[in-house]
Coordinates of C-alpha atoms in Angstrom, one line a residue:
X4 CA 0.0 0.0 0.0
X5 CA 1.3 3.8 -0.8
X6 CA 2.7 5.7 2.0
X7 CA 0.7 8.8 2.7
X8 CA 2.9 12.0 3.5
X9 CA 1.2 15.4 3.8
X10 CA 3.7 18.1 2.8
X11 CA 1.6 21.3 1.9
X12 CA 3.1 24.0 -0.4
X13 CA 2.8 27.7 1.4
X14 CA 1.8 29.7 -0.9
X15 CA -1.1 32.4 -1.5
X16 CA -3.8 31.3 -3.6
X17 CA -3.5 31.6 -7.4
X18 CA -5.6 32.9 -10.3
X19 CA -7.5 30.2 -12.4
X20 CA -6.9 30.2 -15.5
X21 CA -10.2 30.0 -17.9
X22 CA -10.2 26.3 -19.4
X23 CA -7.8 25.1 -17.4
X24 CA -8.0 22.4 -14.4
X25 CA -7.0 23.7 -11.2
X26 CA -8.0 21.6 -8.7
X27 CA -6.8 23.0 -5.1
X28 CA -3.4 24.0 -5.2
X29 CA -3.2 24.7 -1.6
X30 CA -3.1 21.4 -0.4
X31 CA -1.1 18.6 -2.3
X32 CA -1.0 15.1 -0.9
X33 CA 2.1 13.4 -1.3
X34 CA 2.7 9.6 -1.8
X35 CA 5.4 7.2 -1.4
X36 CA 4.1 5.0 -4.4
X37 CA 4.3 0.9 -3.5
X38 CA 0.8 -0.1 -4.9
X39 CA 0.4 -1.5 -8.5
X40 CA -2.1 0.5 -9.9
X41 CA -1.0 4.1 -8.1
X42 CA 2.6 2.9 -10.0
X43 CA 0.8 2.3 -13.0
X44 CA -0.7 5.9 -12.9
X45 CA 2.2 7.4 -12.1
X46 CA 3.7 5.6 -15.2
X47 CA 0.9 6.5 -17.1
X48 CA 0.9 10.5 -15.9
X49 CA 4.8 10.0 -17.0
X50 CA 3.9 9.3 -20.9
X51 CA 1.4 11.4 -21.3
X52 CA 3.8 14.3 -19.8
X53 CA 6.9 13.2 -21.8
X54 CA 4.6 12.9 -25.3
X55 CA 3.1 16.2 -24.6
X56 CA 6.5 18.2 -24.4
X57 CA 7.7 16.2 -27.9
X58 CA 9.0 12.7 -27.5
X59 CA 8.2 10.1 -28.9
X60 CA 6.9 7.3 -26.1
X61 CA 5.3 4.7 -28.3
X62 CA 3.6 2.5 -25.3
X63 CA 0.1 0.1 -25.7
X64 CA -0.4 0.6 -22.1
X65 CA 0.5 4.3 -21.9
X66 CA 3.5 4.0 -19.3
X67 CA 6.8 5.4 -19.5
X68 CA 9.0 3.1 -17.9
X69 CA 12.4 1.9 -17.6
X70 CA 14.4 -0.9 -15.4
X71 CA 15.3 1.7 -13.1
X72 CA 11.9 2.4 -11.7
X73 CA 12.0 -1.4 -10.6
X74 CA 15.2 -1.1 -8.5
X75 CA 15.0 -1.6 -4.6
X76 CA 17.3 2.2 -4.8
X77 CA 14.7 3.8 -6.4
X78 CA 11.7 5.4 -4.9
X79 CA 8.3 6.8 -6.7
X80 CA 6.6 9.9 -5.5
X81 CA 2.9 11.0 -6.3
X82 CA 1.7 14.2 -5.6
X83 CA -2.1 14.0 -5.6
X84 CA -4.5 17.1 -5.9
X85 CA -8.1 16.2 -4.5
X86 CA -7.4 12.5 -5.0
X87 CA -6.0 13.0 -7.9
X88 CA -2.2 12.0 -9.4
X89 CA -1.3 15.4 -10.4
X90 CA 2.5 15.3 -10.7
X91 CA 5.6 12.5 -10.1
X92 CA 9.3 12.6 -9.5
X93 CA 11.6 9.7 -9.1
X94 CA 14.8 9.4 -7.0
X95 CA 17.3 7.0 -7.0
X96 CA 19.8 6.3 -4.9
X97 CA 23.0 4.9 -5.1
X98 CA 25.4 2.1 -3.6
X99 CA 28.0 2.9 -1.4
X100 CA 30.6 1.1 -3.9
X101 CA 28.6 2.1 -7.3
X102 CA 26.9 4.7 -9.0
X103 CA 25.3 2.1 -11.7
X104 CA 22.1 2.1 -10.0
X105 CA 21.6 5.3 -11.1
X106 CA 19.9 6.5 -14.4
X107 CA 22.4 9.1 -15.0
X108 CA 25.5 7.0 -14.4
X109 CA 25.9 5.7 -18.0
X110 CA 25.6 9.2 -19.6
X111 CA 27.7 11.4 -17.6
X112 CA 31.0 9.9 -17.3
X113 CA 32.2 13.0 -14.9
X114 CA 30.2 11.4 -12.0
X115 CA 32.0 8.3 -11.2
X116 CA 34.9 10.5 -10.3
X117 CA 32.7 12.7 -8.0
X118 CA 31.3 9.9 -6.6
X119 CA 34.6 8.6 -5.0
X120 CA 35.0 11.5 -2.9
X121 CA 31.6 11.5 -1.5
X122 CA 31.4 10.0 1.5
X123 CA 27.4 9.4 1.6
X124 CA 25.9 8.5 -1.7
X125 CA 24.1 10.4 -4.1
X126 CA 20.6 10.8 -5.0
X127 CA 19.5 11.4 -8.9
X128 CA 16.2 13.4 -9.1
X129 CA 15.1 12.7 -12.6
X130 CA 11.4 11.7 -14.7
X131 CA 9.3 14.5 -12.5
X132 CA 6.7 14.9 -14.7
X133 CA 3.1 16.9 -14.2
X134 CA -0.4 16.7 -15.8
X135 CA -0.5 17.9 -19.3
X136 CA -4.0 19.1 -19.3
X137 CA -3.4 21.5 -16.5
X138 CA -2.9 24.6 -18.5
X139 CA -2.6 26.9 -15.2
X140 CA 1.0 28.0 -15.1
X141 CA 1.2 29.3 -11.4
X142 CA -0.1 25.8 -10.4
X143 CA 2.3 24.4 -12.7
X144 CA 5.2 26.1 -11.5
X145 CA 3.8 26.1 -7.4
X146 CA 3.4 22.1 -8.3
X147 CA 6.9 21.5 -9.9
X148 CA 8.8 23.0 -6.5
X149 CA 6.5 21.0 -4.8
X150 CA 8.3 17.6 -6.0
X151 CA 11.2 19.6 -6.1
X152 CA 11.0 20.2 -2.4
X153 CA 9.7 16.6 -1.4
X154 CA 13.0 15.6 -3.1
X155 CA 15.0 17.9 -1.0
X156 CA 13.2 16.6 2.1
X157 CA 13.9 13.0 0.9
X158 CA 17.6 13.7 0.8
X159 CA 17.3 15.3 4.1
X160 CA 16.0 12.5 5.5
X161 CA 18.6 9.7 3.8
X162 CA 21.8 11.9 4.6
X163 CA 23.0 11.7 1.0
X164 CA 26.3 13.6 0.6
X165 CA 24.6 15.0 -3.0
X166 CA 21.5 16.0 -5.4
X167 CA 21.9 15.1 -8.6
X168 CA 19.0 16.1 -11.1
X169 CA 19.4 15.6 -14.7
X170 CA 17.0 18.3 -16.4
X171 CA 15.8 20.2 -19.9
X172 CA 17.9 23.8 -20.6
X173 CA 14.7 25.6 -19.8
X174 CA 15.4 24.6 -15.9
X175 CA 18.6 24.8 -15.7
X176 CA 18.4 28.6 -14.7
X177 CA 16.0 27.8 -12.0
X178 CA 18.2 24.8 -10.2
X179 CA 21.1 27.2 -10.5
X180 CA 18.9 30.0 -8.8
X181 CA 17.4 28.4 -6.0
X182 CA 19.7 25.9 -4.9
X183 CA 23.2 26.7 -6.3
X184 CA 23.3 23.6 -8.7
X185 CA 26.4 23.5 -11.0
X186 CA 26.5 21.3 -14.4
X187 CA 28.4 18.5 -14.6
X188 CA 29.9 17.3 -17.5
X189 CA 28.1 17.8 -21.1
X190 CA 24.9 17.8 -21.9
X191 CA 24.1 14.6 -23.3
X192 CA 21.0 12.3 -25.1
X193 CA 19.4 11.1 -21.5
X194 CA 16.8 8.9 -22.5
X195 CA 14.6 8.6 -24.2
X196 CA 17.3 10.4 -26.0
X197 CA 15.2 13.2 -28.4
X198 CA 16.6 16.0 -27.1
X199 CA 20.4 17.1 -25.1
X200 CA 19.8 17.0 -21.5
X201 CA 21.8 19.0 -18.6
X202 CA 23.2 17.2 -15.5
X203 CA 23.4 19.5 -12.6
X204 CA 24.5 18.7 -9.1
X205 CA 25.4 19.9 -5.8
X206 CA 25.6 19.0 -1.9
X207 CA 22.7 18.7 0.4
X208 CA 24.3 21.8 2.6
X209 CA 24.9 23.9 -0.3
X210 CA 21.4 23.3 -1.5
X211 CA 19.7 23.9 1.9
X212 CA 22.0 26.8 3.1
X213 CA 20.8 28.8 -0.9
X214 CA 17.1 27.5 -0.2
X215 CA 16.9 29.9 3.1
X216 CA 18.1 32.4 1.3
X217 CA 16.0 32.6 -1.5
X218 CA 12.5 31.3 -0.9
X219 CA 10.6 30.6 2.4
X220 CA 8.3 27.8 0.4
X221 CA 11.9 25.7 0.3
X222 CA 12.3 26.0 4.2
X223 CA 12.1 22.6 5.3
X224 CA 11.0 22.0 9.4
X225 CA 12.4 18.6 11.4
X226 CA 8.9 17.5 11.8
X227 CA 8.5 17.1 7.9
X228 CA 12.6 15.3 7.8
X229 CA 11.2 13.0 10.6
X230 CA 8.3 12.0 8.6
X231 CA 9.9 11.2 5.6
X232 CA 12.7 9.6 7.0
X233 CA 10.4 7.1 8.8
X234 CA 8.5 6.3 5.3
X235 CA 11.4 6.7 3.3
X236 CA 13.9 4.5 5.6
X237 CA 10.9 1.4 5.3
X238 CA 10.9 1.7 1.6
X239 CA 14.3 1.6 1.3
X240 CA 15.0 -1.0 3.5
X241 CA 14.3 -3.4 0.6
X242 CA 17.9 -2.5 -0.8
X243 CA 19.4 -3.9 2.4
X244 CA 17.0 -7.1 2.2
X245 CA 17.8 -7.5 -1.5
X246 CA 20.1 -10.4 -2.3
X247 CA 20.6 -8.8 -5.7
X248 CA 20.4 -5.8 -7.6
X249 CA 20.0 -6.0 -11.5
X250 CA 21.4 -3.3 -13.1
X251 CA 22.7 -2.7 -16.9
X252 CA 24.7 0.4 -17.7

């Protein structure tokens, strides 16, 4: 069953848009997704988001999927407006001796080097994907640094020595901005490949100490780490139960 977590976005209330689907923007739930069919709709949300912004996902069932979301590393977040799946964001984590299990690993040589001087493993935020019908943009944008922030409190809560995010050029201004991200290596064909994509990354205290500083709606209380790190820590328990971890870079 999914994991309930209720992180809600402080923010004032924002303008609807005529034809667009708002929902209520002031309250997202958000889900640590373990159930088969809130998977498969988060799958699903994932295609329809990736076709909608031009590549090609040519899927019977609808999902956008790859080996990765199967790993015992990896962890699937929902955001859910009213009930809803409005939004979802995958990390993945690495192994203390490897960096295969994440997606980025294979495309960015630059990072194995990094990730022998990091003492605590990094996390990959990557596939965070929102509704395509919601036209809105404030809700867009107030949804998108939703995830954004879930994924901060995540690492928060797992001690990861680094964020890694792999991302269009479009956000590469906004990472930069709010959390002092720096590229790594060369943009490169992430899959599924259509277009260059930019790997950014930077520590968990870097990201935190520029958060303070620029945006209150970042600021993340202990009560919120100590929730995720109790949902968080059972999920991935499974990589410590796991006899074996399939990976293919």
């Amino acid at each position: 069953m999914s994991k309930t977590l209720a992180f809600r976005p402080r923010q004032e209330s924002m303008p609807i848009d005529e034809g667009s689907w708002h929902g209520n923007s002031n309250s997202f739930e958000l889900r640590i997704l373990e159930d088969e069919k809130d998977i498969s709709e988060a799958l699903q949300l994932r295609g329809r988001a990736y076709t909608a912004i031009g590549y090609d996902i040519d899927k019977a069932d609808g999902e956008y999927t790859d080996h990765f979301d199967t790993l015992a590393t990896t962890v699937l977040f929902g955001a859910y407006d009213g009930g809803r799946i409005v939004g979802t964001v995958r990390l993945c984590f690495s192994l203390p001796q490897s960096v295969a299990t994440l997606p980025c690993a294979s495309h960015y040589p630059a990072l194995r080097d990094m990730h022998r001087s990091q003492s605590h493993g990094f996390v990959e935020i990557s596939r965070l994907s929102i509704e395509p019908d919601i036209a809105n943009v404030s809700y867009r944008t107030t949804l998108y640094a939703f995830l954004v922030r879930a994924s901060l409190t995540a690492a928060l809560a797992t001690g990861v020595s680094m964020l890694l995010i792999a991302t269009r050029p479009d956000w590469v201004k906004f990472y930069r901005y709010m959390l002092g991200f720096q590229q790594i290596g060369e943009p490169a064909f992430y899959p599924p490949g259509d277009f260059k994509i930019t790997l950014l990354g930077g520590s968990l205290e870097q990201a935190r100490m520029r958060q303070r500083l620029q945006n209150r709606f970042f600021k993340i209380t202990e009560e919120e780490v100590a929730s995720m790190k109790g949902a968080i820590g059972r999920t991935l328990s499974r990589a410590d139960q796991a006899e074996e971890i399939k990976i293919a870079v």
